[in-house]
Amino acid sequence: MSKPAVTYELLHEDKKTGARRGVVHTPHGDIQTPVFMPVGTQAAVKAMRPEQVKEMGAEIILSNTYHLFLRPGHEIIRKAGGLHKYMNWDRAILTDSGGFQVFSLGKLRKITEEGVAFRSHIDGSRQFLSPEKAVEIQTALGSDIMMAFDECAPYPAEREYIEDSMRRTCRWLQRCKDAHHNTEKQALFGIMQGGMYKDLRKESAERIVDMDLPGYSIGGLSVGEPKELMLDVLDDCVEYLPKDKPRYLMGVGTPDYLFEGVERHIDMFDCVEPTRIARHGLAMTSHGRINIKNAKFEEDFSPLDDECTCYACRHYSKAYIRHQFKAGEMMAAMLLTEHNLHFLIHLMAGMRKAIEEDRFTEFKREFYEKYYGDAEY
Amino acid sequence: MSKPAVTYELLHEDKKTGARRGVVHTPHGDIQTPVFMPVGTQAAVKAMRPEQVKEMGAEIILSNTYHLFLRPGHEIIRKAGGLHKYMNWDRAILTDSGGFQVFSLGKLRKITEEGVAFRSHIDGSRQFLSPEKAVEIQTALGSDIMMAFDECAPYPAEREYIEDSMRRTCRWLQRCKDAHHNTEKQALFGIMQGGMYKDLRKESAERIVDMDLPGYSIGGLSVGEPKELMLDVLDDCVEYLPKDKPRYLMGVGTPDYLFEGVERHIDMFDCVEPTRIARHGLAMTSHGRINIKNAKFEEDFSPLDDECTCYACRHYSKAYIRHQFKAGEMMAAMLLTEHNLHFLIHLMAGMRKAIEEDRFTEFKREFYEKYYGDAEY
């Protein structure tokens, strides 16, 4: 057996919670975990230059198989020398499999054992994705971590639907593994499904862990279910996953879910939340979320967050960013995106330090009191 | 008399054409001339961070009285500590007077001797600008160079209209001068008008030069008239302006007009052209203008311009930028704006060097052959 492309090293576990401080080694550098991964859906983190994303400390970004398959097409990116070169990002890249996007298309797609037929959201053309195709695309993209082609089932859903879907996802994972040959440079992660049914989660975990993959993600959570239910299911999910592999909770990017996930021994997260809300004028600050459109910021010449050291906070006031937003200038999205990504990346750095010092619970409490308990904004 | 805020130093004149190589000294640093000034209409150069504009060598940018008066309001910018601090730009700023924008409103404005009543393009509210108000606003903004409040008359227009308008603009200039007191930190430039009537241009020049201002601009050209007529009038205009003051040709930013202007002894230029066309997918290159939307760039992995050293050309291919444009990503505007501004700023640097070496005509010919004569694109 050759050395796998991606390995996980556990450095420390928080004494009280067991929260994990580790490192994911990839062909494009190490990733300190727990980590939040900024999303660059269409081969760009929206409104950001890659150097800016690097400067704030990001060691890995996520990009999307579905979008890049449809536009510009993975063959073009392969010819360009792969996604890293194409988009000028020399650190690690994780690509999702397209499963989540395809299943989000609703009536525009049809699932069979072979794969999913769907219509492109861009031009309505007929398209088909399968486990083999998803691996082919991600091989062309050259991501360090490729995700298995799965079905992210909706919530709520009948047990029978979830059971069928989960088992098909497990069969698809085996097909992904069989189709994946570039194992020394790209790692394939499996995805656990099973909806909110704990026994199905367990079955899913056993099936995918059996395939001995370099990493596992938990899919199908944070899809509309109540937070308590999500956390209850998550508690169980993590138990079933091996300790020596990285664990990735998909689609999670608000501070509370990041804390809850880390507390439950998750290592990796991604979400469009910080970049998307930035384009709607929302900023995450150490005192909670603020809406820059608010009239009270019209003459507020202080930065978005007094405690923040990001580019936006070092150089611009709320009054300026509010003006840029109201005036329809890209500058608003550029500054708010920078700030929100910086906020989450530094939040994760704070969590890592707290784990190292066995004070994760205290760090979480201090953060919650300021972020969620303060009614200043 | 105290030292004026802005002075001009003539370094060299091209032996053949008399094109001027000089320096404009301002409270926020020196400007090497001839210079192209990027436009930051609403207190931001669209899609650019100020540091990026500085890095490419810009020593002055232009911002707009009309826009900033209406939104966010000059009082807010005054409270923020002035426009430089507000927008994080520590080099020189020139602000136009709002005249051009107000007169562009057409039927939404009414001109009297006192000033111009108009309706805001943002909320339809009634507004009023006068010479005194334009100076008050620009004083609050704290620009290094403020422009007089003028009427930029349309083309074509009757002689009687142009004559009345030009004389009123001259009376308004005197009122601007009388209202302007912060002369040690901010310079007031006069604007020559007179349409395409050479004797009216002469009269306008004599009246404004008589007021002994630190700089003069030529307004009312490049407003739709044929190029030959524009250049013919420009030839005369320049003759009437003093040699020891900077000359600014307003609203000009295509390579040919920049060359023609410099050849006619103009020192300063501004235009939204490079930034606006960038947002429409157009790039200026040493081989002419290209449209990144063109299908032939789909698999073109070379930079926008092989001879360019800008950030976009160092890191990205035409194929990537085309994809970003087609995908509706801000990255396309960010990269094309960077490139186009870099192109014009470096073109001006090339002109300055050519003047120093008395080979402006040769430099112009070489550029034209590649930019306008090459049918490669």
PDB file of C-alpha atoms in Angstrom, chain A residues 64-217:
ATOM      1  CA  ASN A  64     -17.879  22.746  -6.116  1.00  0.00           C
ATOM      2  CA  THR A  65     -17.908  19.858  -8.537  1.00  0.00           C
ATOM      3  CA  TYR A  66     -21.455  20.564  -9.698  1.00  0.00           C
ATOM      4  CA  HIS A  67     -20.749  24.178 -10.660  1.00  0.00           C
ATOM      5  CA  LEU A  68     -17.357  23.565 -12.246  1.00  0.00           C
ATOM      6  CA  PHE A  69     -18.653  20.541 -14.175  1.00  0.00           C
ATOM      7  CA  LEU A  70     -21.360  22.706 -15.764  1.00  0.00           C
ATOM      8  CA  ARG A  71     -19.189  25.807 -16.157  1.00  0.00           C
ATOM      9  CA  PRO A  72     -16.443  26.075 -17.361  1.00  0.00           C
ATOM     10  CA  GLY A  73     -16.287  22.250 -17.528  1.00  0.00           C
ATOM     11  CA  HIS A  74     -13.731  20.078 -15.733  1.00  0.00           C
ATOM     12  CA  GLU A  75     -11.845  19.312 -18.937  1.00  0.00           C
ATOM     13  CA  ILE A  76     -10.959  22.997 -19.289  1.00  0.00           C
ATOM     14  CA  ILE A  77      -9.671  23.060 -15.725  1.00  0.00           C
ATOM     15  CA  ARG A  78      -7.690  19.886 -16.341  1.00  0.00           C
ATOM     16  CA  LYS A  79      -6.128  21.500 -19.415  1.00  0.00           C
ATOM     17  CA  ALA A  80      -5.352  24.598 -17.331  1.00  0.00           C
ATOM     18  CA  GLY A  81      -3.228  22.385 -15.084  1.00  0.00           C
ATOM     19  CA  GLY A  82      -5.810  21.685 -12.413  1.00  0.00           C
ATOM     20  CA  LEU A  83      -7.909  23.789 -10.095  1.00  0.00           C
ATOM     21  CA  HIS A  84      -5.027  25.005  -7.910  1.00  0.00           C
ATOM     22  CA  LYS A  85      -3.230  26.598 -10.827  1.00  0.00           C
ATOM     23  CA  TYR A  86      -6.412  27.719 -12.583  1.00  0.00           C
ATOM     24  CA  MET A  87      -7.632  29.713  -9.596  1.00  0.00           C
ATOM     25  CA  ASN A  88      -4.216  30.727  -8.205  1.00  0.00           C
ATOM     26  CA  TRP A  89      -4.556  28.876  -4.891  1.00  0.00           C
ATOM     27  CA  ASP A  90      -1.559  26.806  -3.833  1.00  0.00           C
ATOM     28  CA  ARG A  91      -2.897  25.498  -0.536  1.00  0.00           C
ATOM     29  CA  ALA A  92      -5.274  22.582  -0.056  1.00  0.00           C
ATOM     30  CA  ILE A  93      -8.612  22.295  -1.845  1.00  0.00           C
ATOM     31  CA  LEU A  94     -11.573  20.099  -0.959  1.00  0.00           C
ATOM     32  CA  THR A  95     -14.199  19.560  -3.630  1.00  0.00           C
ATOM     33  CA  ASP A  96     -17.670  18.393  -2.874  1.00  0.00           C
ATOM     34  CA  SER A  97     -19.112  15.735  -5.162  1.00  0.00           C
ATOM     35  CA  GLY A  98     -22.019  17.643  -6.623  1.00  0.00           C
ATOM     36  CA  GLY A  99     -24.477  15.445  -4.769  1.00  0.00           C
ATOM     37  CA  PHE A 100     -25.815  18.178  -2.539  1.00  0.00           C
ATOM     38  CA  GLN A 101     -26.390  20.609  -5.427  1.00  0.00           C
ATOM     39  CA  VAL A 102     -27.980  18.008  -7.674  1.00  0.00           C
ATOM     40  CA  PHE A 103     -30.410  16.894  -5.009  1.00  0.00           C
ATOM     41  CA  SER A 104     -31.268  20.514  -4.291  1.00  0.00           C
ATOM     42  CA  LEU A 105     -32.643  20.757  -7.820  1.00  0.00           C
ATOM     43  CA  GLY A 106     -35.858  19.019  -6.706  1.00  0.00           C
ATOM     44  CA  LYS A 107     -38.104  18.124  -9.621  1.00  0.00           C
ATOM     45  CA  LEU A 108     -35.373  18.902 -12.128  1.00  0.00           C
ATOM     46  CA  ARG A 109     -33.553  15.638 -11.274  1.00  0.00           C
ATOM     47  CA  LYS A 110     -34.228  11.917 -11.294  1.00  0.00           C
ATOM     48  CA  ILE A 111     -32.403   9.394  -9.140  1.00  0.00           C
ATOM     49  CA  THR A 112     -31.646   5.845 -10.272  1.00  0.00           C
ATOM     50  CA  GLU A 113     -29.180   3.246  -9.031  1.00  0.00           C
ATOM     51  CA  GLU A 114     -26.863   4.350 -11.813  1.00  0.00           C
ATOM     52  CA  GLY A 115     -26.806   8.010 -10.774  1.00  0.00           C
ATOM     53  CA  VAL A 116     -28.743  11.236 -11.131  1.00  0.00           C
ATOM     54  CA  ALA A 117     -30.119  12.738 -14.325  1.00  0.00           C
ATOM     55  CA  PHE A 118     -30.801  16.447 -14.047  1.00  0.00           C
ATOM     56  CA  ARG A 119     -31.170  19.649 -15.968  1.00  0.00           C
ATOM     57  CA  SER A 120     -28.501  22.335 -15.727  1.00  0.00           C
ATOM     58  CA  HIS A 121     -29.597  25.440 -13.826  1.00  0.00           C
ATOM     59  CA  ILE A 122     -27.608  27.472 -16.353  1.00  0.00           C
ATOM     60  CA  ASP A 123     -29.003  26.428 -19.726  1.00  0.00           C
ATOM     61  CA  GLY A 124     -31.524  23.668 -18.981  1.00  0.00           C
ATOM     62  CA  SER A 125     -29.361  21.093 -20.771  1.00  0.00           C
ATOM     63  CA  ARG A 126     -29.672  17.397 -19.777  1.00  0.00           C
ATOM     64  CA  GLN A 127     -26.822  16.243 -17.568  1.00  0.00           C
ATOM     65  CA  PHE A 128     -25.902  13.104 -15.658  1.00  0.00           C
ATOM     66  CA  LEU A 129     -23.802  12.596 -12.561  1.00  0.00           C
ATOM     67  CA  SER A 130     -22.808   9.231 -11.147  1.00  0.00           C
ATOM     68  CA  PRO A 131     -20.244   8.087  -8.612  1.00  0.00           C
ATOM     69  CA  GLU A 132     -17.785   7.391 -11.430  1.00  0.00           C
ATOM     70  CA  LYS A 133     -18.456  10.739 -13.095  1.00  0.00           C
ATOM     71  CA  ALA A 134     -18.057  12.636  -9.820  1.00  0.00           C
ATOM     72  CA  VAL A 135     -14.674  10.968  -9.296  1.00  0.00           C
ATOM     73  CA  GLU A 136     -13.674  11.647 -12.898  1.00  0.00           C
ATOM     74  CA  ILE A 137     -14.503  15.342 -12.510  1.00  0.00           C
ATOM     75  CA  GLN A 138     -12.735  15.680  -9.188  1.00  0.00           C
ATOM     76  CA  THR A 139      -9.713  13.863 -10.572  1.00  0.00           C
ATOM     77  CA  ALA A 140      -9.584  16.422 -13.369  1.00  0.00           C
ATOM     78  CA  LEU A 141      -9.912  19.253 -10.854  1.00  0.00           C
ATOM     79  CA  GLY A 142      -7.067  17.775  -8.816  1.00  0.00           C
ATOM     80  CA  SER A 143      -8.469  18.617  -5.391  1.00  0.00           C
ATOM     81  CA  ASP A 144      -6.558  17.281  -2.377  1.00  0.00           C
ATOM     82  CA  ILE A 145      -9.748  15.915  -0.879  1.00  0.00           C
ATOM     83  CA  MET A 146     -12.586  14.699  -3.063  1.00  0.00           C
ATOM     84  CA  MET A 147     -15.977  13.851  -1.631  1.00  0.00           C
ATOM     85  CA  ALA A 148     -17.992  10.763  -2.447  1.00  0.00           C
ATOM     86  CA  PHE A 149     -21.121  11.162  -4.571  1.00  0.00           C
ATOM     87  CA  ASP A 150     -24.005  10.897  -2.102  1.00  0.00           C
ATOM     88  CA  GLU A 151     -27.628  11.797  -1.656  1.00  0.00           C
ATOM     89  CA  CYS A 152     -28.196  14.443   0.975  1.00  0.00           C
ATOM     90  CA  ALA A 153     -31.745  13.416   1.944  1.00  0.00           C
ATOM     91  CA  PRO A 154     -34.268  16.069   2.935  1.00  0.00           C
ATOM     92  CA  TYR A 155     -35.779  16.664   6.366  1.00  0.00           C
ATOM     93  CA  PRO A 156     -38.345  15.516   7.241  1.00  0.00           C
ATOM     94  CA  ALA A 157     -38.349  12.208   5.346  1.00  0.00           C
ATOM     95  CA  GLU A 158     -39.870   8.778   5.862  1.00  0.00           C
ATOM     96  CA  ARG A 159     -37.665   6.091   7.369  1.00  0.00           C
ATOM     97  CA  GLU A 160     -38.031   3.924   4.267  1.00  0.00           C
ATOM     98  CA  TYR A 161     -36.835   6.718   1.987  1.00  0.00           C
ATOM     99  CA  ILE A 162     -33.864   7.466   4.207  1.00  0.00           C
ATOM    100  CA  GLU A 163     -32.948   3.788   4.480  1.00  0.00           C
ATOM    101  CA  ASP A 164     -33.029   3.251   0.723  1.00  0.00           C
ATOM    102  CA  SER A 165     -31.171   6.467   0.084  1.00  0.00           C
ATOM    103  CA  MET A 166     -28.486   5.768   2.690  1.00  0.00           C
ATOM    104  CA  ARG A 167     -27.831   2.255   1.383  1.00  0.00           C
ATOM    105  CA  ARG A 168     -27.619   3.524  -2.177  1.00  0.00           C
ATOM    106  CA  THR A 169     -25.169   6.195  -0.996  1.00  0.00           C
ATOM    107  CA  CYS A 170     -23.080   3.406   0.549  1.00  0.00           C
ATOM    108  CA  ARG A 171     -23.107   1.440  -2.715  1.00  0.00           C
ATOM    109  CA  TRP A 172     -22.193   4.647  -4.559  1.00  0.00           C
ATOM    110  CA  LEU A 173     -19.277   5.125  -2.159  1.00  0.00           C
ATOM    111  CA  GLN A 174     -17.899   1.708  -3.087  1.00  0.00           C
ATOM    112  CA  ARG A 175     -18.199   2.690  -6.763  1.00  0.00           C
ATOM    113  CA  CYS A 176     -16.415   5.986  -6.024  1.00  0.00           C
ATOM    114  CA  LYS A 177     -13.640   4.070  -4.309  1.00  0.00           C
ATOM    115  CA  ASP A 178     -13.348   1.643  -7.207  1.00  0.00           C
ATOM    116  CA  ALA A 179     -13.190   4.516  -9.694  1.00  0.00           C
ATOM    117  CA  HIS A 180     -10.600   6.481  -7.707  1.00  0.00           C
ATOM    118  CA  HIS A 181      -7.027   5.674  -8.698  1.00  0.00           C
ATOM    119  CA  ASN A 182      -5.046   8.840  -8.023  1.00  0.00           C
ATOM    120  CA  THR A 183      -4.880   7.895  -4.338  1.00  0.00           C
ATOM    121  CA  GLU A 184      -1.376   9.202  -3.719  1.00  0.00           C
ATOM    122  CA  LYS A 185      -2.318  12.761  -4.620  1.00  0.00           C
ATOM    123  CA  GLN A 186      -6.021  12.894  -3.872  1.00  0.00           C
ATOM    124  CA  ALA A 187      -7.949  11.474  -0.935  1.00  0.00           C
ATOM    125  CA  LEU A 188     -11.534  10.265  -1.176  1.00  0.00           C
ATOM    126  CA  PHE A 189     -13.697  10.982   1.867  1.00  0.00           C
ATOM    127  CA  GLY A 190     -16.845   8.967   2.562  1.00  0.00           C
ATOM    128  CA  ILE A 191     -20.093  10.609   3.621  1.00  0.00           C
ATOM    129  CA  MET A 192     -22.346   9.263   6.372  1.00  0.00           C
ATOM    130  CA  GLN A 193     -26.080   9.629   5.832  1.00  0.00           C
ATOM    131  CA  GLY A 194     -29.124   8.212   7.596  1.00  0.00           C
ATOM    132  CA  GLY A 195     -31.245  11.253   8.313  1.00  0.00           C
ATOM    133  CA  MET A 196     -32.374  11.593  11.913  1.00  0.00           C
ATOM    134  CA  TYR A 197     -32.619   7.810  12.432  1.00  0.00           C
ATOM    135  CA  LYS A 198     -29.863   6.796  14.788  1.00  0.00           C
ATOM    136  CA  ASP A 199     -29.812   3.132  13.817  1.00  0.00           C
ATOM    137  CA  LEU A 200     -29.518   4.095  10.157  1.00  0.00           C
ATOM    138  CA  ARG A 201     -26.693   6.503  11.034  1.00  0.00           C
ATOM    139  CA  LYS A 202     -24.974   3.586  12.759  1.00  0.00           C
ATOM    140  CA  GLU A 203     -25.490   1.306   9.781  1.00  0.00           C
ATOM    141  CA  SER A 204     -24.208   3.995   7.432  1.00  0.00           C
ATOM    142  CA  ALA A 205     -21.140   4.564   9.595  1.00  0.00           C
ATOM    143  CA  GLU A 206     -20.323   0.858   9.778  1.00  0.00           C
ATOM    144  CA  ARG A 207     -20.620   0.456   6.024  1.00  0.00           C
ATOM    145  CA  ILE A 208     -18.447   3.438   5.132  1.00  0.00           C
ATOM    146  CA  VAL A 209     -15.835   2.909   7.869  1.00  0.00           C
ATOM    147  CA  ASP A 210     -15.489  -0.630   6.570  1.00  0.00           C
ATOM    148  CA  MET A 211     -14.117   0.826   3.349  1.00  0.00           C
ATOM    149  CA  ASP A 212     -11.120   2.252   5.240  1.00  0.00           C
ATOM    150  CA  LEU A 213     -11.063   5.722   3.696  1.00  0.00           C
ATOM    151  CA  PRO A 214      -8.703   8.538   4.761  1.00  0.00           C
ATOM    152  CA  GLY A 215     -11.544  10.690   6.108  1.00  0.00           C
ATOM    153  CA  TYR A 216     -15.261  10.773   6.778  1.00  0.00           C
ATOM    154  CA  SER A 217     -17.881  13.429   6.695  1.00  0.00           C
TER     155      SER A 217
END
